[in-house]
Coordinates of C-alpha atoms in Angstrom, one line a residue:
X28 CA -2.1 -15.8 9.0
X29 CA -2.9 -12.4 7.5
X30 CA -0.9 -10.6 10.3
X31 CA 2.1 -12.8 9.5
X32 CA 1.9 -12.2 5.8
X33 CA 1.4 -8.5 6.3
X34 CA 4.7 -8.3 8.1
X35 CA 6.9 -10.2 5.6
X36 CA 8.5 -8.9 2.4
X37 CA 6.3 -9.0 -0.7
X38 CA 8.2 -11.8 -2.4
X39 CA 7.8 -14.1 0.6
X40 CA 4.1 -13.1 0.9
X41 CA 3.6 -13.9 -2.8
X42 CA 5.3 -17.3 -2.6
X43 CA 3.4 -18.3 0.5
X44 CA 0.1 -17.3 -1.0
X45 CA 0.9 -19.1 -4.3
X46 CA 1.8 -22.3 -2.5
X47 CA -1.3 -22.1 -0.3
X48 CA -3.3 -21.5 -3.5
X49 CA -2.1 -24.9 -4.8
X50 CA -3.3 -26.9 -1.8
X51 CA -6.1 -24.8 -0.2
X52 CA -7.4 -22.3 -2.8
X53 CA -10.4 -21.3 -0.7
X54 CA -8.2 -20.4 2.3
X55 CA -5.8 -18.5 0.0
X56 CA -8.7 -16.5 -1.4
X57 CA -9.9 -15.6 2.1
X58 CA -6.5 -14.5 3.1
X59 CA -6.1 -12.3 -0.1
X60 CA -9.5 -10.7 0.7
X61 CA -8.3 -9.8 4.2
X62 CA -5.0 -8.4 3.3
X63 CA -4.2 -4.8 2.4
X64 CA -1.3 -4.2 0.1
X65 CA 0.2 -0.9 -1.1
X66 CA -1.6 -1.0 -4.5
X67 CA -4.9 -1.2 -2.6
X68 CA -4.5 2.6 -1.8
X69 CA -6.6 3.2 -4.9
X70 CA -9.6 1.7 -3.0
X71 CA -9.4 4.3 -0.3
X72 CA -11.4 7.5 -0.4
X73 CA -9.7 10.8 -0.9
X74 CA -10.0 12.0 2.7
X75 CA -8.3 8.8 3.9
X76 CA -5.5 9.2 1.4
X77 CA -5.0 12.8 2.4
X78 CA -4.9 11.7 6.1
X79 CA -2.3 9.0 5.3
X80 CA -0.1 11.4 3.3
X81 CA 0.1 13.6 6.4
X82 CA 1.8 10.7 8.2
X83 CA 4.2 9.6 5.5
X84 CA 7.7 10.9 5.1
X85 CA 8.1 12.2 1.5
X86 CA 11.4 10.4 0.9
X87 CA 9.6 7.1 1.9
X88 CA 6.7 8.0 -0.4
X89 CA 9.0 8.7 -3.3
X90 CA 10.8 5.4 -2.9
X91 CA 7.4 3.5 -2.5
X92 CA 6.1 5.1 -5.7
X93 CA 9.2 4.0 -7.6
X94 CA 7.7 0.5 -8.0
X95 CA 4.0 1.1 -8.2
X96 CA 1.4 1.3 -11.0
X97 CA 0.4 4.6 -12.7
X98 CA -3.0 4.3 -11.1
X99 CA -1.5 4.4 -7.6
X100 CA 0.8 7.3 -8.3
X101 CA -2.0 9.2 -10.0
X102 CA -4.3 8.9 -6.9
X103 CA -1.4 10.0 -4.7
X104 CA -0.6 13.0 -6.8
X105 CA -4.3 14.0 -7.0
X106 CA -4.5 14.1 -3.2
X107 CA -1.6 16.4 -2.8
X108 CA -1.1 20.1 -3.5
X109 CA 0.1 20.8 -7.0
X110 CA 3.4 22.0 -5.6
X111 CA 3.9 19.0 -3.4
X112 CA 3.0 16.6 -6.3
X113 CA 5.5 18.4 -8.6
X114 CA 8.2 18.2 -6.0
X115 CA 7.5 14.5 -5.5
X116 CA 7.7 13.9 -9.3
X117 CA 11.0 15.7 -9.5
X118 CA 12.4 13.6 -6.6
X119 CA 11.4 10.5 -8.5
X120 CA 13.1 11.7 -11.6
X121 CA 16.3 12.4 -9.9
X122 CA 16.3 9.3 -7.7
X123 CA 17.7 6.9 -10.3
X124 CA 17.6 3.1 -10.0
X125 CA 16.8 1.6 -6.6
X126 CA 16.8 -1.9 -5.2
X127 CA 13.4 -3.6 -5.2
X128 CA 13.8 -4.6 -1.6
X129 CA 14.1 -0.9 -0.7
X130 CA 10.9 -0.1 -2.6
X131 CA 9.1 -3.0 -0.9
X132 CA 10.3 -1.8 2.5
X133 CA 9.0 1.7 1.8
X134 CA 5.7 0.4 0.6
X135 CA 5.5 -1.8 3.8
X136 CA 6.1 1.3 6.0
X137 CA 3.2 3.0 4.3
X138 CA 0.9 0.0 4.7
X139 CA 1.8 -0.1 8.4
X140 CA 0.8 3.5 8.7
X141 CA -2.5 2.7 6.9
X142 CA -3.2 -0.2 9.2
X143 CA -2.5 1.9 12.3
X144 CA -4.8 4.7 11.1
X145 CA -7.5 2.1 10.3
X146 CA -7.2 0.6 13.7
X147 CA -7.5 4.0 15.3
X148 CA -10.6 4.8 13.3
X149 CA -8.9 7.7 11.5
X150 CA -9.5 6.4 8.0
X151 CA -12.1 4.2 6.3
X152 CA -11.0 0.9 4.6
X153 CA -13.7 -1.0 2.9
X154 CA -13.3 -4.8 3.3
X155 CA -16.5 -5.9 1.7
X156 CA -19.5 -7.3 3.5
X157 CA -21.5 -5.1 5.9
X158 CA -18.7 -2.5 6.3
X159 CA -18.6 -1.8 2.6
X160 CA -21.7 0.3 2.7
X161 CA -21.0 3.9 3.7
X162 CA -24.0 6.2 4.4

């Protein structure tokens, strides 16, 4: 179920989870805990974020940041060089209005990169439980 939800647009994902929440709240909670969404970038360590940024096209990143929280954009900027962060901020300023579906697609592209890097063992994603402890 998590794989399916991770491959649909965010509005579909949200409506499915909300509906599941009405009938099987425990299952909905388990699925939520297993999913990684764009905003979860703030839970990653700096080295992982820097590794992800090396894989992401800056135009895709700018579009993804258009619809995110200040916390997410701040963690992204803090893991870039000052010059790259400034360029990205300028790109965002000049971008103008964009369609929400385009923002969601860009965010989904980045989440796909994150999942690929996680599966390859190139980044560390904490999912709670035994793997939450890093020594």
